[in-house]
Tab-separated table of C-alpha atoms and ligand atoms in Angstrom:
chain	number	residue	atom	x	y	z
A	1385	UNK	CA	342.607	78.773	66.677
A	1386	UNK	CA	339.953	81.360	67.549
A	1387	UNK	CA	337.587	79.543	65.117
A	1388	UNK	CA	337.618	76.611	67.588
A	1389	UNK	CA	335.990	78.637	70.225
A	1390	UNK	CA	333.098	79.658	68.023
A	1391	UNK	CA	331.761	76.057	68.547
A	1392	UNK	CA	331.913	76.456	72.259
A	1393	UNK	CA	328.521	76.867	73.987
A	1394	UNK	CA	327.898	76.750	77.646
A	1395	UNK	CA	325.787	73.856	79.113
A	1396	UNK	CA	323.262	74.100	76.232
A	1397	UNK	CA	320.610	72.297	78.276
A	1398	UNK	CA	320.719	74.714	81.181
A	1399	UNK	CA	320.888	77.669	78.785
A	1400	UNK	CA	317.264	77.426	77.615
A	1401	UNK	CA	316.087	77.003	81.138
A	1402	UNK	CA	318.048	80.000	82.378
A	1403	UNK	CA	316.794	82.096	79.531
A	1404	UNK	CA	313.185	81.136	80.272
A	1405	UNK	CA	313.686	82.000	83.991
A	1406	UNK	CA	315.102	85.422	83.166
A	1407	UNK	CA	312.256	86.076	80.780
A	1408	UNK	CA	309.758	85.016	83.360
A	1409	UNK	CA	311.319	87.161	86.139
A	1410	UNK	CA	311.878	90.303	84.094
A	1411	UNK	CA	308.356	91.596	84.710
A	1412	UNK	CA	308.848	91.267	88.514
A	1413	UNK	CA	311.811	93.635	88.652
A	1414	UNK	CA	312.432	97.340	88.247
A	1415	UNK	CA	316.076	97.218	87.314
A	1416	UNK	CA	318.616	94.797	86.066
A	1417	UNK	CA	322.247	94.649	87.189
A	1418	UNK	CA	324.232	93.317	84.309
A	1419	UNK	CA	327.669	92.115	85.292
A	1420	UNK	CA	330.534	91.907	82.784
A	1421	UNK	CA	334.181	91.171	83.157
A	1422	UNK	CA	336.173	94.458	83.174
A	1423	UNK	CA	339.052	92.604	81.405
A	1424	UNK	CA	336.773	91.771	78.394
A	1425	UNK	CA	333.819	94.091	78.520
A	1426	UNK	CA	332.849	93.352	74.927
A	1427	UNK	CA	332.983	89.503	75.033
A	1428	UNK	CA	331.510	89.060	78.423
A	1429	UNK	CA	328.226	90.663	77.539
A	1430	UNK	CA	325.503	88.563	76.124
A	1431	UNK	CA	324.158	90.108	72.974
A	1432	UNK	CA	320.840	88.319	73.523
A	1433	UNK	CA	320.344	90.076	76.804
A	1434	UNK	CA	319.133	93.319	75.257
A	1435	UNK	CA	316.394	91.456	73.504
A	1436	UNK	CA	315.408	89.650	76.599
A	1437	UNK	CA	315.410	92.691	78.829
A	1438	UNK	CA	313.604	94.832	76.358
A	1439	UNK	CA	313.243	98.348	77.804
A	1440	UNK	CA	313.980	97.357	81.380
A	1441	UNK	CA	316.332	99.904	83.046
A	1442	UNK	CA	319.808	98.470	83.377
A	1443	UNK	CA	323.007	99.224	85.270
A	1444	UNK	CA	326.139	97.748	83.743
A	1445	UNK	CA	328.747	96.618	86.271
A	1446	UNK	CA	332.301	96.136	85.139
A	1447	UNK	CA	333.270	93.555	87.739
A	1448	UNK	CA	336.759	92.245	88.588
A	1449	UNK	CA	338.041	95.723	87.978
A	1450	UNK	CA	340.946	94.837	90.302
A	1451	UNK	CA	342.221	92.558	87.530
A	1452	UNK	CA	341.831	95.107	84.747
A	1453	UNK	CA	344.035	98.060	83.803
A	1454	UNK	CA	342.531	101.173	85.586
A	1455	UNK	CA	343.238	103.401	82.577
A	1456	UNK	CA	341.408	101.006	80.222
A	1457	UNK	CA	338.527	100.757	82.665
A	1458	UNK	CA	338.177	104.575	82.721
A	1459	UNK	CA	338.101	104.487	78.913
A	1460	UNK	CA	335.310	101.916	78.917
A	1461	UNK	CA	333.339	103.926	81.427
A	1462	UNK	CA	333.714	107.103	79.296
A	1463	UNK	CA	332.509	104.992	76.242
A	1464	UNK	CA	329.406	103.839	78.071
A	1465	UNK	CA	328.666	107.315	79.382
A	1466	UNK	CA	328.748	108.537	75.840
A	1467	UNK	CA	326.337	105.815	74.771
A	1468	UNK	CA	324.081	106.711	77.694
A	1469	UNK	CA	324.613	103.309	79.300
A	1470	UNK	CA	324.824	103.726	83.091
A	1471	UNK	CA	327.876	101.854	84.156
A	1472	UNK	CA	330.074	101.366	87.286
A	1473	UNK	CA	333.420	99.611	87.780
A	1474	UNK	CA	333.327	97.387	90.837
A	1475	UNK	CA	335.223	94.642	92.582
A	1476	UNK	CA	332.675	92.274	94.169
A	1477	UNK	CA	335.419	90.317	95.898
A	1478	UNK	CA	336.858	93.228	97.905
A	1479	UNK	CA	333.614	95.231	97.894
A	1480	UNK	CA	335.207	98.164	96.087
A	1481	UNK	CA	332.677	100.726	94.787
A	1482	UNK	CA	329.682	98.727	96.001
A	1483	UNK	CA	328.571	101.661	98.037
A	1484	UNK	CA	327.867	103.517	94.840
A	1485	UNK	CA	325.624	100.795	93.458
A	1486	UNK	CA	322.329	101.258	95.240
A	1487	UNK	CA	322.510	105.103	94.938
A	1488	UNK	CA	323.166	104.626	91.246
A	1489	UNK	CA	320.153	102.253	90.925
A	1490	UNK	CA	317.982	104.833	92.719
A	1491	UNK	CA	319.186	107.619	90.344
A	1492	UNK	CA	318.370	105.565	87.248
A	1493	UNK	CA	314.882	104.916	88.601
A	1494	UNK	CA	314.356	108.475	89.929
A	1495	UNK	CA	311.318	109.240	87.648
A	1496	UNK	CA	309.714	105.965	88.454
A	1497	UNK	CA	310.246	106.490	92.195
A	1498	UNK	CA	308.699	110.001	91.924
A	1499	UNK	CA	305.676	108.402	90.158
A	1500	UNK	CA	305.318	105.832	92.922
A	1501	UNK	CA	305.416	108.561	95.513
A	1502	UNK	CA	302.712	110.561	93.693
A	1503	UNK	CA	300.580	107.411	93.878
A	1504	UNK	CA	301.273	107.144	97.605
A	1505	UNK	CA	303.587	104.123	97.280
A	1506	UNK	CA	306.227	105.724	99.432
A	1507	UNK	CA	307.624	102.524	101.008
A	1508	UNK	CA	307.836	100.568	97.734
A	1509	UNK	CA	311.164	98.641	97.557
A	1510	UNK	CA	313.230	98.661	94.365
A	1511	UNK	CA	313.396	95.175	92.932
A	1512	UNK	CA	316.654	94.192	91.242
A	1513	UNK	CA	317.696	91.216	89.208
A	1514	UNK	CA	321.417	90.233	88.744
A	1515	UNK	CA	322.424	88.670	85.479
A	1516	UNK	CA	325.697	87.759	83.737
A	1517	UNK	CA	327.650	84.987	82.194
A	1518	UNK	CA	329.109	82.124	84.334
A	1519	UNK	CA	331.955	83.065	86.677
A	1520	UNK	CA	331.536	86.759	86.222
A	1521	UNK	CA	330.877	87.248	89.957
A	1522	UNK	CA	327.138	87.174	90.463
A	1523	UNK	CA	327.381	85.178	93.654
A	1524	UNK	CA	330.261	87.286	94.968
A	1525	UNK	CA	328.162	90.434	94.364
A	1526	UNK	CA	324.997	89.067	95.933
A	1527	UNK	CA	326.948	87.863	98.994
A	1528	UNK	CA	328.795	91.209	99.277
A	1529	UNK	CA	325.503	93.142	99.113
A	1530	UNK	CA	323.870	90.780	101.594
A	1531	UNK	CA	326.813	91.218	104.007
A	1532	UNK	CA	326.048	94.883	103.837
A	1533	UNK	CA	328.673	96.044	101.468
A	1534	UNK	CA	326.122	98.025	99.533
A	1535	UNK	CA	324.191	99.959	102.135
A	1536	UNK	CA	323.959	99.461	105.903
A	1537	UNK	CA	322.765	96.308	107.407
A	1538	UNK	CA	321.679	93.458	105.194
A	1539	UNK	CA	319.067	90.841	105.760
A	1540	UNK	CA	318.360	87.616	103.879
A	1541	UNK	CA	314.647	86.993	103.575
A	1542	UNK	CA	313.749	83.369	103.275
A	1543	UNK	CA	310.540	82.323	101.595
A	1544	UNK	CA	309.525	78.765	102.439
A	1545	UNK	CA	308.980	76.501	99.421
A	1546	UNK	CA	310.865	78.698	97.006
A	1547	UNK	CA	314.014	77.459	95.433
A	1548	UNK	CA	317.329	79.252	95.852
A	1549	UNK	CA	317.110	80.452	92.250
A	1550	UNK	CA	313.998	82.437	93.001
A	1551	UNK	CA	314.937	83.820	96.330
A	1552	UNK	CA	314.474	87.487	97.192
A	1553	UNK	CA	317.154	89.073	99.400
A	1554	UNK	CA	316.663	92.319	101.189
A	1555	UNK	CA	319.843	94.400	100.704
A	1556	UNK	CA	320.144	97.722	102.307
A	1557	UNK	CA	317.059	99.853	102.941
A	1558	UNK	CA	314.345	99.646	100.325
A	1559	UNK	CA	316.025	97.256	97.938
A	1560	UNK	CA	315.226	93.601	97.129
A	1561	UNK	CA	317.513	91.458	95.002
A	1562	UNK	CA	316.340	88.504	92.994
A	1563	UNK	CA	318.795	85.655	92.705
A	1564	UNK	CA	318.689	84.385	89.100
A	1565	UNK	CA	320.175	81.283	87.466
A	1566	UNK	CA	323.872	81.745	86.811
A	1567	UNK	CA	323.941	80.796	83.217
A	1568	UNK	CA	322.960	82.480	80.005
A	1569	UNK	CA	322.633	81.039	76.581
A	1570	UNK	CA	325.431	82.261	74.502
A	1571	UNK	CA	326.476	81.751	70.873
A	1572	UNK	CA	329.566	83.610	69.673
A	1573	UNK	CA	328.977	85.854	66.702
A	1574	UNK	CA	332.689	86.714	66.679
A	1575	UNK	CA	335.075	83.823	67.168
A	1576	UNK	CA	337.471	86.122	69.155
A	1577	UNK	CA	334.801	86.352	71.753
A	1578	UNK	CA	335.177	82.668	72.591
A	1579	UNK	CA	338.901	83.118	72.893
A	1580	UNK	CA	338.625	86.049	75.353
A	1581	UNK	CA	336.238	84.091	77.464
A	1582	UNK	CA	338.629	81.169	77.426
A	1583	UNK	CA	341.452	83.416	78.566
A	1584	UNK	CA	339.613	84.651	81.587
A	1585	UNK	CA	338.328	81.190	82.526
A	1586	UNK	CA	334.594	81.666	81.678
A	1587	UNK	CA	334.732	78.570	79.463
A	1588	UNK	CA	335.451	75.257	81.063
A	1589	UNK	CA	339.181	74.347	80.374
A	1590	UNK	CA	338.263	70.683	79.938
A	1591	UNK	CA	336.833	71.311	76.510
A	1592	UNK	CA	339.834	73.453	75.474
A	1593	UNK	CA	343.391	72.864	74.244
A	1594	UNK	CA	345.105	74.633	77.072
A	1595	UNK	CA	348.540	74.507	75.426
A	1596	UNK	CA	347.242	76.301	72.361
A	1597	UNK	CA	345.291	78.718	74.475
A	1598	UNK	CA	348.384	79.617	76.526
A	1599	UNK	CA	350.395	80.416	73.325
A	1600	UNK	CA	347.611	82.738	72.239
A	1601	UNK	CA	347.520	84.355	75.627
A	1602	UNK	CA	351.339	84.839	75.557
A	1603	UNK	CA	350.972	86.534	72.115
A	1604	UNK	CA	348.246	88.798	73.482
A	1605	UNK	CA	350.045	89.705	76.632
A	1606	UNK	CA	353.318	90.368	74.731
A	1607	UNK	CA	351.543	92.898	72.630
A	1608	UNK	CA	349.417	94.479	75.376
A	1609	UNK	CA	351.485	94.302	78.494
A	1610	UNK	CA	355.109	93.307	77.620
A	1611	UNK	CA	356.581	94.819	80.694
A	1612	UNK	CA	354.245	93.018	83.071
A	1613	UNK	CA	354.946	89.738	81.280
A	1614	UNK	CA	358.732	90.326	81.338
A	1615	UNK	CA	358.695	91.204	84.991
A	1616	UNK	CA	356.615	88.266	86.080
A	1617	UNK	CA	358.834	85.682	84.344
A	1618	UNK	CA	362.125	87.504	84.424
A	1619	UNK	CA	362.329	87.645	80.605
A	1620	UNK	CA	365.020	89.570	78.831
A	1621	UNK	CA	364.156	91.591	75.763
A	1622	UNK	CA	365.631	88.842	73.539
A	1623	UNK	CA	363.560	86.232	75.247
A	1624	UNK	CA	360.391	88.316	74.901
A	1625	UNK	CA	360.995	88.395	71.126
A	1626	UNK	CA	361.048	84.556	70.879
A	1627	UNK	CA	358.216	82.624	69.228
A	1628	UNK	CA	355.324	81.811	71.553
A	1629	UNK	CA	356.363	78.171	71.684
A	1630	UNK	CA	359.906	79.056	72.691
A	1631	UNK	CA	358.681	81.682	75.093
A	1632	UNK	CA	356.513	79.114	76.857
A	1633	UNK	CA	359.502	76.699	77.030
A	1634	UNK	CA	361.635	79.499	78.548
A	1635	UNK	CA	359.039	80.275	81.172
A	1636	UNK	CA	358.806	76.493	82.059
A	1637	UNK	CA	362.586	76.179	82.386
A	1638	UNK	CA	362.780	79.345	84.484
A	1639	UNK	CA	360.108	77.902	86.868
A	1640	UNK	CA	361.930	74.571	86.982
A	1641	UNK	CA	359.033	72.746	85.278
A	1642	UNK	CA	360.725	69.756	83.744
A	1643	UNK	CA	359.782	66.315	82.467
A	1644	UNK	CA	362.102	63.309	82.478
A	1645	UNK	CA	365.192	63.987	80.342
A	1646	UNK	CA	365.328	67.587	81.496
A	1647	UNK	CA	362.926	68.847	78.869
A	1648	UNK	CA	360.549	71.718	79.628
A	1649	UNK	CA	357.151	70.640	80.839
A	1650	UNK	CA	355.173	73.016	78.548
A	1651	UNK	CA	351.751	71.484	79.271
A	1652	UNK	CA	352.108	72.136	82.928
A	1653	UNK	CA	353.501	75.563	82.297
A	1654	UNK	CA	350.545	76.385	79.979
A	1655	UNK	CA	348.230	75.709	82.854
A	1656	UNK	CA	350.234	77.679	85.226
A	1657	UNK	CA	350.301	80.683	82.858
A	1658	UNK	CA	346.517	80.632	82.434
A	1659	UNK	CA	346.046	80.302	86.195
A	1660	UNK	CA	348.344	83.173	86.922
A	1661	UNK	CA	346.793	85.430	84.336
A	1662	UNK	CA	343.304	84.623	85.669
A	1663	UNK	CA	344.390	85.260	89.260
A	1664	UNK	CA	345.935	88.631	88.306
A	1665	UNK	CA	349.438	87.531	89.133
A	1666	UNK	CA	350.843	88.861	85.789
A	1667	UNK	CA	349.212	92.188	86.629
A	1668	UNK	CA	346.053	94.030	85.893
A	1669	UNK	CA	345.565	93.623	82.096
A	1670	UNK	CA	342.604	94.551	79.985
A	1671	UNK	CA	342.304	92.247	77.004
A	1672	UNK	CA	339.777	94.251	74.995
A	1673	UNK	CA	340.106	97.917	74.241
A	1674	UNK	CA	337.418	100.390	73.242
A	1675	UNK	CA	337.374	100.558	69.434
B	2523	G4P	P1	329.148	83.531	89.208
B	2523	G4P	O1	328.202	83.464	90.450
B	2523	G4P	O2	328.808	84.664	88.301
B	2523	G4P	O3	329.311	82.244	88.537
B	2523	G4P	O4	330.587	83.887	89.784
B	2523	G4P	P2	331.216	83.832	91.288
B	2523	G4P	O5	330.620	84.879	92.164
B	2523	G4P	O6	331.126	82.378	91.785
B	2523	G4P	O7	332.731	84.268	91.051
B	2523	G4P	C1	333.598	83.428	90.224
B	2523	G4P	C2	335.012	83.600	90.613
B	2523	G4P	O8	335.411	85.036	90.448
B	2523	G4P	C3	335.224	83.330	92.143
B	2523	G4P	O9	336.536	82.873	92.271
B	2523	G4P	C4	335.156	84.745	92.748
B	2523	G4P	O10	335.837	84.839	93.981
B	2523	G4P	C5	335.919	85.555	91.652
B	2523	G4P	N1	335.474	86.986	91.681
B	2523	G4P	C6	334.215	87.477	91.687
B	2523	G4P	N2	334.297	88.826	91.684
B	2523	G4P	C7	335.571	89.187	91.687
B	2523	G4P	C8	336.304	90.428	91.636
B	2523	G4P	O11	335.692	91.560	91.581
B	2523	G4P	N3	337.620	90.323	91.594
B	2523	G4P	C9	338.281	89.233	91.642
B	2523	G4P	N4	339.605	89.255	91.626
B	2523	G4P	N5	337.672	87.999	91.689
B	2523	G4P	C10	336.357	87.990	91.731
B	2523	G4P	P3	336.891	81.389	92.604
B	2523	G4P	O12	338.341	81.219	92.527
B	2523	G4P	O13	336.045	80.467	91.795
B	2523	G4P	O14	336.361	81.247	94.119
B	2523	G4P	P4	337.029	81.794	95.456
B	2523	G4P	O15	338.127	80.851	95.715
B	2523	G4P	O16	337.465	83.217	95.216
B	2523	G4P	O17	335.923	81.702	96.431
């Protein structure tokens, strides 16, 4: 099953364009905010990004931390700290921890800022680019920062004749944010990566077998968060031990999802399960652990 996802690539046409744009813009910024999904910190990071960004300072943001297990998120943050990768857990939707973002960016660039000051460039803004895979929350973050979630009053600076993709936003005092294309070229080196991305909804469901995907998600949830799964769908211990197919049938029946003849509507239930997981209704679950 996971093999299937190794073939999945996002919008190949747009990918090359997005990559080019990022490469073009990189010289214009001081720092890159790399968003990943706190539920799948490994799979939601593009391995090509390091090559594209070269030595550009970077702040890793574990977004959607409201949907991830807080203990696992702490473990991931400790892991990055050990690797000297500056990282913050945020929730762009509610604005949680966004206040720490701009001070963290300033701290990463402290030597550069000191050098600017020595050269008399005291009012120099810090230019930041936001990158990340589709659906990871780039727009939510930019909007939250522009609304002033990051630091004080925000202001959107329009430049006539410039497309949305290349717009600079002034966020907080002394920071400018470059809106970048929302897609990144991505090829999965590990087939499990594609599966993780499918679980969280980063890959378009239309190209996936959602029934199969839901069975795999059930298996994963049963091993990682059996209590949360049992609670959400009122499953007994015996039911939790059923095969994934039977488990999905049980959930469908419990939810009254039936097709004619009184049979369980497992196709519909599969979609519901994926939806509920993605929306955090099953609880905050991290699918990838620090190895
Ligand atoms: P993108 O620009 O990187 O493609 O992602 P975008 O900001 O559009 O976010 C994709 C979806 O993820 C949106 O949900 C957004 O609300 C949600 N999201 C972003 N950040 C967070 C977060 O920290 N926590 C949670 N729980 N959700 C987050 P949507 O259903 O597509 O849109 P909407 O109905 O929420 O507006």
